[in-house]
Coordinates of C-alpha atoms in Angstrom, one line a residue:
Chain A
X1082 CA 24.9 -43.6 -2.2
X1083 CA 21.5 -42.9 -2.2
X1084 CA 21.4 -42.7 -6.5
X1085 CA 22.3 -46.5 -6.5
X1086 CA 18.5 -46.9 -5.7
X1087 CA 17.7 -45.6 -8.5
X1088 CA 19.9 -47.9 -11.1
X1089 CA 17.4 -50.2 -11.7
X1090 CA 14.5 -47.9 -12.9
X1091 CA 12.8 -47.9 -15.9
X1092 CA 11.2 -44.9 -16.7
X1093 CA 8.9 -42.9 -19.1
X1094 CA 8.5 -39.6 -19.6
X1095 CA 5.0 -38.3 -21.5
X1096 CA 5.7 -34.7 -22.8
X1097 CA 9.5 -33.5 -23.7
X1098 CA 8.5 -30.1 -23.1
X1099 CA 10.4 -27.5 -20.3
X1100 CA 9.6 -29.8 -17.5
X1101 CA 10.0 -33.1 -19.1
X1102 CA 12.8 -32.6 -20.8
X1103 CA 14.0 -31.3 -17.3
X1104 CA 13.1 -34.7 -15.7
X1105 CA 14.9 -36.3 -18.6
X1106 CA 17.9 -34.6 -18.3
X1107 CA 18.4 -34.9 -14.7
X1108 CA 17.3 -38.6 -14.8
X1109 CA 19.9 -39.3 -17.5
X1110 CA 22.5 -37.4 -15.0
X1111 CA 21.4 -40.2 -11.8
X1112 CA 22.1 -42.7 -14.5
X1113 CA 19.0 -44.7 -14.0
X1114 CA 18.3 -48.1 -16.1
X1115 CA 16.0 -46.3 -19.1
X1116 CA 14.8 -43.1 -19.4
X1117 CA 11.9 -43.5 -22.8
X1118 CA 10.0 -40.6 -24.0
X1119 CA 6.6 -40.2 -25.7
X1120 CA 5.8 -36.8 -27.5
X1121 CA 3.8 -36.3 -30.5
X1122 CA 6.3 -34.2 -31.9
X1123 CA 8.9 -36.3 -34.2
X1124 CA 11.8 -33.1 -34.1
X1125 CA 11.3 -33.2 -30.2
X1126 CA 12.1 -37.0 -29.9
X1127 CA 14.9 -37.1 -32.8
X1128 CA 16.6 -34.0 -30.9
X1129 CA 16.1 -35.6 -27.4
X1130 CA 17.9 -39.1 -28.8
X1131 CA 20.6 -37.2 -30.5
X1132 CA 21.0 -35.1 -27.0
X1133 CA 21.4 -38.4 -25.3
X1134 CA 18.7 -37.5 -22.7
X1135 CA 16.4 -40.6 -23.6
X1136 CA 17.3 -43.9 -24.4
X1137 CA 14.4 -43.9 -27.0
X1138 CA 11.3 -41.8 -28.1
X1139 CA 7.8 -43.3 -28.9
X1140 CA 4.9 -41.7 -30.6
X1141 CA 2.8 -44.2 -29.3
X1142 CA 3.0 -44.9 -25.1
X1143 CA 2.0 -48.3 -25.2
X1144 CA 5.6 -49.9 -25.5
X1145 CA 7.1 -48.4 -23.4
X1146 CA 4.9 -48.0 -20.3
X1147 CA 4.4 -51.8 -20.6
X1148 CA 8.2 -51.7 -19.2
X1149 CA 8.0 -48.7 -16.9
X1150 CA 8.5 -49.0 -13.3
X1151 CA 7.8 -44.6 -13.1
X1152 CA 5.9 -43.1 -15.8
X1153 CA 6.1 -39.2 -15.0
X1154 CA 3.4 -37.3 -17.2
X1155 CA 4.7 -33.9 -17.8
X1156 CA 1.3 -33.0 -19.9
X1157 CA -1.4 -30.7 -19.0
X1158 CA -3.6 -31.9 -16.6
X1159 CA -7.2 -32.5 -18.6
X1160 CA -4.5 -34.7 -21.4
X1161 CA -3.7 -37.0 -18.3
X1162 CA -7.2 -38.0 -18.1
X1163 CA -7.3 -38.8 -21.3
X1164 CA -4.1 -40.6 -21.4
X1165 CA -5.1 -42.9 -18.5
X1166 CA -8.4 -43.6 -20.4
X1167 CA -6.6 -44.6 -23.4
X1168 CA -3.5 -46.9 -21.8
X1169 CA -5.1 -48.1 -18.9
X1170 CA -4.6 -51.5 -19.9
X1171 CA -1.0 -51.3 -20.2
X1172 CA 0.6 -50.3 -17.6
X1173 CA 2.5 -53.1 -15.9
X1174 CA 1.4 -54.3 -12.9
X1175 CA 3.5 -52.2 -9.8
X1176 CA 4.3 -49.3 -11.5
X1177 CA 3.7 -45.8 -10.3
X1178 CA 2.6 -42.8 -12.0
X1179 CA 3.2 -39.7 -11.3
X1180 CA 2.1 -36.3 -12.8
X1181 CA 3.6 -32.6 -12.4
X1182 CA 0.2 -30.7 -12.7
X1183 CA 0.3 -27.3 -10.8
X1184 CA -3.8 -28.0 -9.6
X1185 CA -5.1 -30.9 -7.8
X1186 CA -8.4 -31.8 -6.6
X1187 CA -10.4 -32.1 -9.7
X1188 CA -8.4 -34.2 -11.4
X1189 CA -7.2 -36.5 -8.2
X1190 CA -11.1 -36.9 -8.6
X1191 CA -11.3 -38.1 -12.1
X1192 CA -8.0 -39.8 -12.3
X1193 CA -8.7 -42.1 -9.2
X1194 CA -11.8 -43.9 -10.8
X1195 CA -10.7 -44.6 -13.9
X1196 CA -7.1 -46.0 -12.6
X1197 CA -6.1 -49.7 -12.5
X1198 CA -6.2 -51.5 -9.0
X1199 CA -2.2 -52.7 -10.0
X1200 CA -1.3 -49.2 -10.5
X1201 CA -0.5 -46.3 -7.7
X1202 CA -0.7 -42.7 -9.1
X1203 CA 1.5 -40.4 -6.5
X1204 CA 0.5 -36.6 -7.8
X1205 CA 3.1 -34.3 -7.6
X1206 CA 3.9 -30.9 -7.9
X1207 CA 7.3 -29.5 -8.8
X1208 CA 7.6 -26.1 -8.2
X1209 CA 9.8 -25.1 -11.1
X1210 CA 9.4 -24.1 -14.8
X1211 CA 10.4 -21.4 -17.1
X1212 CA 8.3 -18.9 -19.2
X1213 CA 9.1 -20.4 -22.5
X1214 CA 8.2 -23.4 -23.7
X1215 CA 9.5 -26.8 -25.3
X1216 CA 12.4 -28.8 -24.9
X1217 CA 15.1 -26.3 -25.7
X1218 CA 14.6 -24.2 -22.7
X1219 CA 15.1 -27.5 -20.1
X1220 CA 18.1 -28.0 -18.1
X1221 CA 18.6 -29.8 -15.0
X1222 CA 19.5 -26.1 -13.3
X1223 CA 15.1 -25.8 -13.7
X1224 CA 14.8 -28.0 -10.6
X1225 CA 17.6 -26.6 -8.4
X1226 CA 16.7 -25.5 -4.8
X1227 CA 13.0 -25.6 -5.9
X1228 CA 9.9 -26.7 -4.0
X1229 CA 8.3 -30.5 -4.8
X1230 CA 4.7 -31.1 -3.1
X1231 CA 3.6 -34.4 -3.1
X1232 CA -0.8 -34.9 -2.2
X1233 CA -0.7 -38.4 -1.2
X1234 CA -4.5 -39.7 -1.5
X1235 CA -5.4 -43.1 0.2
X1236 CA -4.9 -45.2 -2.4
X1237 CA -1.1 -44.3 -2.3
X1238 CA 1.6 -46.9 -1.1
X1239 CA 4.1 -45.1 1.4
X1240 CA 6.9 -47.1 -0.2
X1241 CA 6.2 -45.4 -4.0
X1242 CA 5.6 -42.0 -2.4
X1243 CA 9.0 -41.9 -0.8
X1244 CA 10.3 -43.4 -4.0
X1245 CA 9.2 -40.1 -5.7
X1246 CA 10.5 -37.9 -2.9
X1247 CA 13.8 -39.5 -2.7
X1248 CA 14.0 -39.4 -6.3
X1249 CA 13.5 -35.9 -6.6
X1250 CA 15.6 -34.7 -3.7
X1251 CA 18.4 -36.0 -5.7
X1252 CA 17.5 -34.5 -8.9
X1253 CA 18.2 -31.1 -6.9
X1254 CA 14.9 -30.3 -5.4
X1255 CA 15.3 -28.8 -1.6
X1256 CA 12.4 -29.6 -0.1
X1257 CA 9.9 -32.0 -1.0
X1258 CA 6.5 -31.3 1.7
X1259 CA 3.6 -33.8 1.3
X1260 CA 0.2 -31.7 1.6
X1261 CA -3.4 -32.1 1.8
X1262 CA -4.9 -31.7 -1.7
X1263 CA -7.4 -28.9 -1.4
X1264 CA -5.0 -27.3 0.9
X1265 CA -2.9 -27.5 -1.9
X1266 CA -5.1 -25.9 -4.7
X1267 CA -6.0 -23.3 -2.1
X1268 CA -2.5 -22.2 -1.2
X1269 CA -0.9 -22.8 -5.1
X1270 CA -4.1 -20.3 -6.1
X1271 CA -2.3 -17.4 -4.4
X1272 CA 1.3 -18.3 -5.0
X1273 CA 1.3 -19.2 -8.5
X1274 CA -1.7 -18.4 -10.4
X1275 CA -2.6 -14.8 -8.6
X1276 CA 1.4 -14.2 -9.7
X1277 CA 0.2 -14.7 -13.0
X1278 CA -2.8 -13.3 -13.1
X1279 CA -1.0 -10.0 -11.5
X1280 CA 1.7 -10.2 -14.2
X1281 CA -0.9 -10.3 -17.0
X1282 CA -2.8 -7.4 -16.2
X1283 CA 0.1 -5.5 -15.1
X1284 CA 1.5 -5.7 -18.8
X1285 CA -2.2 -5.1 -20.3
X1286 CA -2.1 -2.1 -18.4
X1287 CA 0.2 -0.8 -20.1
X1288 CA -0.8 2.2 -22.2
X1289 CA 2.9 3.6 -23.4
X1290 CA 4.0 1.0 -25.8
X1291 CA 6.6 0.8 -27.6
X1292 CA 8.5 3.7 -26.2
X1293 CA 7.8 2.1 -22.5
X1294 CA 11.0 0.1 -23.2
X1295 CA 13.1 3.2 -22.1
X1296 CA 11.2 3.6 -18.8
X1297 CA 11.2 -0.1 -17.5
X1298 CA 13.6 -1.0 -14.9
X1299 CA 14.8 -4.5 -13.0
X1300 CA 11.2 -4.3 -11.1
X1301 CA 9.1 -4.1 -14.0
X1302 CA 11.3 -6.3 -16.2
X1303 CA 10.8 -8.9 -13.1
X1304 CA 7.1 -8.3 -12.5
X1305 CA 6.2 -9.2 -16.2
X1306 CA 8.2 -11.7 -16.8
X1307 CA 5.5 -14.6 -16.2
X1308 CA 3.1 -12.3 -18.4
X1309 CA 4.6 -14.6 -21.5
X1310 CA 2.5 -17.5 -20.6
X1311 CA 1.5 -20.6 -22.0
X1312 CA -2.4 -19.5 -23.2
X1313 CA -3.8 -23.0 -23.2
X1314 CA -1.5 -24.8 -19.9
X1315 CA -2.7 -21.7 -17.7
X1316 CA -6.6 -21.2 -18.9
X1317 CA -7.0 -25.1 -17.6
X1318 CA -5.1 -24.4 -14.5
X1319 CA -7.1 -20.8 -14.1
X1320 CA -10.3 -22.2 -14.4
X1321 CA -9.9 -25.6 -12.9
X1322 CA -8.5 -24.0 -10.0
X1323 CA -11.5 -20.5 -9.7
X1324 CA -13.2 -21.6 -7.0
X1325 CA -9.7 -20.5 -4.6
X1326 CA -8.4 -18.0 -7.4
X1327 CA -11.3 -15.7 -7.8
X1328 CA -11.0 -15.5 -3.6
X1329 CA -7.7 -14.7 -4.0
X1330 CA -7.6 -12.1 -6.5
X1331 CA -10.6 -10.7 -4.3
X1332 CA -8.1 -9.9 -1.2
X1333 CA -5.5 -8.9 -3.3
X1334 CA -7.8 -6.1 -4.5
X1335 CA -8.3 -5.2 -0.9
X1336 CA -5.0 -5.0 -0.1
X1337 CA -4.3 -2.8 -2.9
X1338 CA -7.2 -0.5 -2.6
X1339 CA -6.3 0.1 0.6
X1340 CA -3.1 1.4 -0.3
X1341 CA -4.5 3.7 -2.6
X1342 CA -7.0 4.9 -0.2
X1343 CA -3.9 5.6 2.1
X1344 CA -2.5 7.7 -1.1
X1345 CA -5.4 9.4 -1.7
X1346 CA -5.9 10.7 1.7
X1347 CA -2.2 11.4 2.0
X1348 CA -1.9 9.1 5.0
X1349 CA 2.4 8.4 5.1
X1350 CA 2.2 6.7 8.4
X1351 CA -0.8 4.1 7.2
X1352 CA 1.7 3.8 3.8
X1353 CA 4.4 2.9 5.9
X1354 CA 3.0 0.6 8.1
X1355 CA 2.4 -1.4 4.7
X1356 CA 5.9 -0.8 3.4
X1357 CA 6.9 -2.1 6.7
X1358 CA 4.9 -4.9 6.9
X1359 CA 5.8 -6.1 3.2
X1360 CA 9.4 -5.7 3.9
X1361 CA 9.4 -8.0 7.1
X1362 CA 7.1 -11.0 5.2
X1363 CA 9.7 -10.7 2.4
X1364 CA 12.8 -11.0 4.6
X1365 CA 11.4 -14.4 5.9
X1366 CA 11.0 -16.2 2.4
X1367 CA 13.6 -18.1 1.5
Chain B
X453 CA 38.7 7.4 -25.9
X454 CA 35.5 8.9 -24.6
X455 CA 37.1 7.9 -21.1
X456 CA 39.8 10.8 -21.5
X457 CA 37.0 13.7 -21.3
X458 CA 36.4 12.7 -17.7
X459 CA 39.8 12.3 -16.6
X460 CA 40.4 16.4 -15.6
X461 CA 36.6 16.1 -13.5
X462 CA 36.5 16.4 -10.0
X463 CA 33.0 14.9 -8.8
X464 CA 31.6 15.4 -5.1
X465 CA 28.9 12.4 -4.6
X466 CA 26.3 13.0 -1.5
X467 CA 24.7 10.3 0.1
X468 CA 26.8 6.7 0.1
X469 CA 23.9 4.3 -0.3
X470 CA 23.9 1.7 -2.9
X471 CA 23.5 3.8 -5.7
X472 CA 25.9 6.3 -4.4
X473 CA 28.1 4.1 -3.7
X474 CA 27.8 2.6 -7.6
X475 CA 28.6 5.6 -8.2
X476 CA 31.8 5.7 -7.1
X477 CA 32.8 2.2 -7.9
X478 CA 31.7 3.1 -11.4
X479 CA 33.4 6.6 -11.6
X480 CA 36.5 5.5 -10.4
X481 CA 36.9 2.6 -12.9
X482 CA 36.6 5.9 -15.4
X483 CA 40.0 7.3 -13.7
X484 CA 37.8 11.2 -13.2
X485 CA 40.5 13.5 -11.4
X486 CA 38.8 13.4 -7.9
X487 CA 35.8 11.2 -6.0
X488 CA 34.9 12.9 -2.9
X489 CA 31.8 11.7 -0.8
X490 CA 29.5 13.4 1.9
X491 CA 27.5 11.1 4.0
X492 CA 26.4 11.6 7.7
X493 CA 27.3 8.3 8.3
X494 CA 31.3 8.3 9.7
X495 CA 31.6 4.6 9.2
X496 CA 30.7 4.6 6.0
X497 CA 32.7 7.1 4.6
X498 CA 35.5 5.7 6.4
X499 CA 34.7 1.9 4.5
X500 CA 34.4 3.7 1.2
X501 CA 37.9 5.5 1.9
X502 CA 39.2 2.0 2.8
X503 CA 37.9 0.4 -0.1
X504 CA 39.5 3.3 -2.3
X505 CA 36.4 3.8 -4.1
X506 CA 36.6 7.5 -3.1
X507 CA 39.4 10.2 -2.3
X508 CA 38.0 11.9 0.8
X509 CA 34.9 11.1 2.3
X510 CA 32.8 14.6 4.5
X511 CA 29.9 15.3 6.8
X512 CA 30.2 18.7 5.8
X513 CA 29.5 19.4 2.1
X514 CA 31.0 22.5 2.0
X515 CA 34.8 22.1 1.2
X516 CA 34.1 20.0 -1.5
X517 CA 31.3 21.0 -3.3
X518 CA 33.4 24.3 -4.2
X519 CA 36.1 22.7 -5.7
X520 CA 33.8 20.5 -7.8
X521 CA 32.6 20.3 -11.4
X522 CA 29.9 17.7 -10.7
X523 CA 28.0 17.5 -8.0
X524 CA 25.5 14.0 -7.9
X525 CA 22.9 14.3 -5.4
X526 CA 22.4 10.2 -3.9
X527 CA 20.0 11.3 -1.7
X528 CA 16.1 11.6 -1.0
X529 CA 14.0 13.8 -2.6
X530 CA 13.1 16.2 0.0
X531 CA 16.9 16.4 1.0
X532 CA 17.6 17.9 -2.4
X533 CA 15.6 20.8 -1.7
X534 CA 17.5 21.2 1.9
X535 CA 20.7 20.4 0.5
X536 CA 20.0 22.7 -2.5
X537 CA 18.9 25.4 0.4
X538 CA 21.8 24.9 2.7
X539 CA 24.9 24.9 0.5
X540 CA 23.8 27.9 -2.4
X541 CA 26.3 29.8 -1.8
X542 CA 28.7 27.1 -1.8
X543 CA 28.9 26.0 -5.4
X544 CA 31.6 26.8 -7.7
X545 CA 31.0 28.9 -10.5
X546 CA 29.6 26.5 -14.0
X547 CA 29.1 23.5 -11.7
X548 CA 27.0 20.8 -12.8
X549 CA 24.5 18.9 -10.2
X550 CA 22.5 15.9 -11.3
X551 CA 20.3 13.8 -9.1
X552 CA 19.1 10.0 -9.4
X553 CA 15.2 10.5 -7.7
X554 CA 12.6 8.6 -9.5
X555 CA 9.8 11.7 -9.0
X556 CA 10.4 14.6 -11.3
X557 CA 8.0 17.5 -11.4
X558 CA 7.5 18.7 -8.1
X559 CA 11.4 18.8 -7.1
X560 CA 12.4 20.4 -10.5
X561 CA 9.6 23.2 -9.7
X562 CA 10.7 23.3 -6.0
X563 CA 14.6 24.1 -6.8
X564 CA 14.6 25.7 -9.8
X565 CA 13.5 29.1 -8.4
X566 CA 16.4 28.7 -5.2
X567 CA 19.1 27.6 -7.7
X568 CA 22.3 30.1 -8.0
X569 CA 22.3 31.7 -11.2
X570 CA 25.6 30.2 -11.6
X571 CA 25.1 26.5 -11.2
X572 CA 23.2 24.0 -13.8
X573 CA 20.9 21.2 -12.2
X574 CA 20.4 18.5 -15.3
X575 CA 17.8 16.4 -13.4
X576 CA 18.9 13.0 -14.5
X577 CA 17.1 9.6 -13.3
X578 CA 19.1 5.9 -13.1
X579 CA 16.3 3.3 -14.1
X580 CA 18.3 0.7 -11.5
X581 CA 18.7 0.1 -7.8
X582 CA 18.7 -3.4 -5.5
X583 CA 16.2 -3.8 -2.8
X584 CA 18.5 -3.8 -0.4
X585 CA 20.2 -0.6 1.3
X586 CA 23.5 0.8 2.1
X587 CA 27.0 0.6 0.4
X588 CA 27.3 -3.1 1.3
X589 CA 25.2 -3.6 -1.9
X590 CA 26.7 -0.9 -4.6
X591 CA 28.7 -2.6 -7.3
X592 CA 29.4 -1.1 -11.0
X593 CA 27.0 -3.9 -12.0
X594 CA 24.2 -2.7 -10.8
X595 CA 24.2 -0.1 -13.5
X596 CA 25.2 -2.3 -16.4
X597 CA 22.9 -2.0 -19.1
X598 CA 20.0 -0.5 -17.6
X599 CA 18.1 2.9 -18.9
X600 CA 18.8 6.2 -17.8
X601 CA 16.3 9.3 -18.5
X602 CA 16.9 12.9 -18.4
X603 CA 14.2 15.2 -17.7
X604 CA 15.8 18.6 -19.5
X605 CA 14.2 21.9 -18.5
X606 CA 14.9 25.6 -20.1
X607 CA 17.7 26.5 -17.8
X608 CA 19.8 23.8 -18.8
X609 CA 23.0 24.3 -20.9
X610 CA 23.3 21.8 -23.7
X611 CA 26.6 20.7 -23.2
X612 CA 26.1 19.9 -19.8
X613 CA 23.1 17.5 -20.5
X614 CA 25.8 15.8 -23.0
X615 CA 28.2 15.3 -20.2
X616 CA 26.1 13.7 -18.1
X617 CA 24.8 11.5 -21.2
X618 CA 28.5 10.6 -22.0
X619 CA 29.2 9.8 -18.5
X620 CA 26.5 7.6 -17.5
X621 CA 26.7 5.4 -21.2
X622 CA 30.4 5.1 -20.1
X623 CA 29.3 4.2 -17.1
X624 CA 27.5 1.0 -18.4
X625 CA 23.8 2.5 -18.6
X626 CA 22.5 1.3 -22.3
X627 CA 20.3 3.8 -23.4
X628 CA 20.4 7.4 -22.1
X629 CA 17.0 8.9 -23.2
X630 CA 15.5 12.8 -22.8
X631 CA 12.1 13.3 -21.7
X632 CA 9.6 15.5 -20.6
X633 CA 9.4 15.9 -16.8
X634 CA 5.5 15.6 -17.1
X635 CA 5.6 12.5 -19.2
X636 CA 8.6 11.0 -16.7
X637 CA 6.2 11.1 -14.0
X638 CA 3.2 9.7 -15.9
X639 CA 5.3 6.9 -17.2
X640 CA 7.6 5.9 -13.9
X641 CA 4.4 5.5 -12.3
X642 CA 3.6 3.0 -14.3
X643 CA 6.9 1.4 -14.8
X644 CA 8.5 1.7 -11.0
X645 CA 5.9 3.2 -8.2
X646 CA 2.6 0.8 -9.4
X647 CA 4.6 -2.4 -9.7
X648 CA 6.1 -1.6 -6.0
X649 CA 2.1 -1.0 -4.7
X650 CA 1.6 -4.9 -6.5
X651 CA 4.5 -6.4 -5.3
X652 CA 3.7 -5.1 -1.6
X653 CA 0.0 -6.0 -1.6
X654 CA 0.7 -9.1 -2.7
X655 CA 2.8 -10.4 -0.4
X656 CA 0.8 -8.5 2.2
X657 CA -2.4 -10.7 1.2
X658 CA -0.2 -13.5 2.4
X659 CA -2.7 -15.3 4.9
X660 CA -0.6 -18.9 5.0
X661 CA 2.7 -17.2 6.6
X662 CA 5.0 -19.1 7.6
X663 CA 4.5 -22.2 5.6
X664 CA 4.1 -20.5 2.7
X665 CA 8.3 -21.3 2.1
X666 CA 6.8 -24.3 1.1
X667 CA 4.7 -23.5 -1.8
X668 CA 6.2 -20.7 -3.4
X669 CA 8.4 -21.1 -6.6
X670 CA 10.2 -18.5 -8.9
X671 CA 7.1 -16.2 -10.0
X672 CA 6.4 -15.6 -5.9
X673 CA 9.8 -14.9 -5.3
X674 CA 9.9 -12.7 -8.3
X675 CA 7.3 -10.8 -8.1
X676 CA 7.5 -10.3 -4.2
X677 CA 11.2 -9.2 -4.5
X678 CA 10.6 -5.4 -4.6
X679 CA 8.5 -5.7 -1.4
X680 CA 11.2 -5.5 0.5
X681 CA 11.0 -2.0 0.3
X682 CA 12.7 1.2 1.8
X683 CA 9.6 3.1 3.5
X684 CA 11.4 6.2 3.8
X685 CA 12.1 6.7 -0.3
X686 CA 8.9 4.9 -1.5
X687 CA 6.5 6.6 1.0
X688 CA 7.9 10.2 -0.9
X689 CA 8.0 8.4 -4.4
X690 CA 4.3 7.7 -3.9
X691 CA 2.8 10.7 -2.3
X692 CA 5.4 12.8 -4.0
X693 CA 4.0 11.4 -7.7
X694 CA -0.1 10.4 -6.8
X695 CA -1.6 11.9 -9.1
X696 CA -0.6 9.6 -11.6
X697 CA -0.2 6.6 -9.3
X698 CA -3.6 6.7 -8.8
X699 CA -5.2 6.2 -11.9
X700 CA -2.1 3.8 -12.8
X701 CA -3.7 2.0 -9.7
X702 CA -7.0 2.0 -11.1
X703 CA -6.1 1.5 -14.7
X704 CA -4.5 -2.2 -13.4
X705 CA -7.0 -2.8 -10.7
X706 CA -9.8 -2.7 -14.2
X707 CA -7.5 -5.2 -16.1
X708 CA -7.5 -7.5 -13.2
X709 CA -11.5 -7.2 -12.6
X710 CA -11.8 -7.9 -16.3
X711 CA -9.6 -10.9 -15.6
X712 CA -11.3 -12.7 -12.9
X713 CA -15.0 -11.6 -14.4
X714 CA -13.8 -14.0 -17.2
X715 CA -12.9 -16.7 -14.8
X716 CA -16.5 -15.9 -13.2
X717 CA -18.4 -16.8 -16.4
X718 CA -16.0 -19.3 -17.6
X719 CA -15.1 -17.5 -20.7
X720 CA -12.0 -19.6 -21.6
X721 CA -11.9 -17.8 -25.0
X722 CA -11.3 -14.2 -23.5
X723 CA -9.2 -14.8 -20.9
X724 CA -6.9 -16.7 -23.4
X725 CA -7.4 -13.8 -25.0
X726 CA -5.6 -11.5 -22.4
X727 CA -2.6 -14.0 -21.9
X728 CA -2.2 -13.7 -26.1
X729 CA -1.7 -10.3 -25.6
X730 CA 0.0 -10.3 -22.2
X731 CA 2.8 -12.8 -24.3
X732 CA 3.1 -10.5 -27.7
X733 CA 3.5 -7.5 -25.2
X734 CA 6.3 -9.3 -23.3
X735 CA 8.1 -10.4 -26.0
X736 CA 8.6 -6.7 -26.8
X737 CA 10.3 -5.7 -23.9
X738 CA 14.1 -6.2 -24.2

């Protein structure tokens, strides 16, 4: 059984929020040695305690990450930096860390200096979450069939990065890909944050509230859904991520103008060839 | 029982693709008198015989279109004016067609003047549909709560607009609302044709194909869904409705220029700004 690798682990989670509380609840269900918490939130801790996801929940990280083999930081990404400023001298000597940040490179840059030679930070990427936020809206179901990216960096130890990826596998993720990092910022700016950035102005388009309600359908209802979005997570990943989005929104707008210009010159075949075109991409994703 | 007024009607349905065939499934759990079905297709009319979820399945609409009270037109725009053509004399006397197209305007001014005097066409409009095509994929679920909109015009008889109201609420649709055909078009542009042109173009700005399966998580998949697309139906939805899919276009293609000029300068502010108001507008939509 591969799980029985995992008996031994200590681990901390930093942020009960969706994704953490995800992590916590799927960690709790591959019955691994300790599973502590650290929020600032006292209702989030007391609720994860009485839930039986963590063993304990901490305000302060210092005790437990003292203990931790894993810490997984499931905070936004400019609080890690600040969270490895302020503990750096406590982490115990071997441990990993590992982070669930939906951008890379910058803070792989940041984070690298300031880290402790006896520590090895394996950033990862789980491709999973849910529009609302907070502990209440986690379940292990989250991470289910989803995508995990891993950008190993040269200071990584192959032994802790195939710790994560085994680890994750058998919280439920399908596949777990290691990737270059600014391959990975490139290629997460058009399948995650232009998604958003569609969603957002599709809704702000929107020029028939409140009686749109009665108009919507499964498509629109779909297309919006993301539009609910966490203001402050997704402005840090927007803008720390620009230099690939703003490219990216770019030949979206191509691709759309050019189906307009097809409209507006009536062209059905040219309008086809797109619908055809979209229809075979789509049948290939999984 | 509201189910006992449909019990005496006998219903011809033309065209057996998914939503015909929800149709059926749907008006048969009502017990109406009679389900017959006309589809050029012999295999699937002998499947939807087999499957009991019609009477008596037809290539030729004539027999039973003139023994029928209702006659619900599954089929694509431009086929309603040909069907509407071909069969006129055929109608029984006080019939009752309806249609399911998404466009309104040009079709109701199209068959209005080659309409017998005798027969009422309530133009009716099922906010609900699956990407995929054929009877294979009709169920009675796909209707279940979803909108429903009725574009009356001057000819119509009052009570038939109710029966067709009654019907498709006991059918499962949530809301049945009346609107203007002019304002149906405006709005399903919005709503249905302009998320289609988004969903299309952004898969179609795909330049990572075929590792992309890698990277992509439940907002890609989402929001790419719908481009999987019948060309067929969506190249007549769009030219058949461009007037106001263009400046729905353009209207969207501003919010996202506004969006990624934020990103340009930096302005965190604004663009939080825009997902504050892309969230309070979600969290309207039921």
């Amino acid at each position: 059984m591969i799980k029985e690798k995992f008996t031994n682990l200590k681990i901390t989670i930093v942020g009960l929020g969706v994704i953490g509380g995800s992590f916590a609840k799927s960690l709790k269900a591959l019955n691994v040695d300790k599973v502590w918490a650290v929020d600032l939130d006292d209702k989030t801790l007391v609720k994860a305690e009485e839930l039986g996801i963590i063993d304990k929940g901490y305000k302060d990280a210092s005790e437990p990450i003292q203990k931790s083999d894993l810490i997984i930081l499931c905070i936004y990404p400019k609080q890690i930096i600040e969270f490895i400023q302020m503990y750096k001298n406590k982490f115990k000597n071997n441990s990993i860390i590992t982070d669930v940040t939906g951008i890379k490179n910058g803070y792989i840059k940041a984070i690298n200096p300031i880290l402790p030679e006896s520590v090895d930070f394996v950033f990862g990427h789980p491709m999973a979450g849910r529009e609302k936020k907070g502990i209440d809206f986690s379940s292990r179901e989250v991470f289910q069939g989803a995508n995990y990216l891993i950008t190993p960096n040269k200071r990584n130890e192959e032994e802790n990065i195939k710790l994560i990826e085994e680890l994750v596998l058998a919280m439920g993720f399908k596949r777990v890909s290691r990737v270059d990092v600014d391959k990975h910022d490139e290629i997460i700016s058009y399948t995650s944050q232009l998604p958003h950035a569609i969603a957002v102005s599709l809704i702000n388009s929107d020029e028939w509230a409140p009686e749109i309600d009665l108009f919507i359908g499964d498509s629109y209802r779909e297309l919006t859904r993301i539009a609910r979005i966490n203001e402050d997570l997704w402005c840090e990943l927007f803008m720390g991520n620009k230099e690939n989005l703003i490219p990216q929104i770019e030949l979206f707008e191509n691709k759309i103008r050019e189906l307009k210009d097809y409209l507006i010159n009536g062209d059905e075949e040219k309008l086809k060839e797109l619908f055809r075109e979209s229809t075979k991409r789509r049948e290939k994703i999984t």
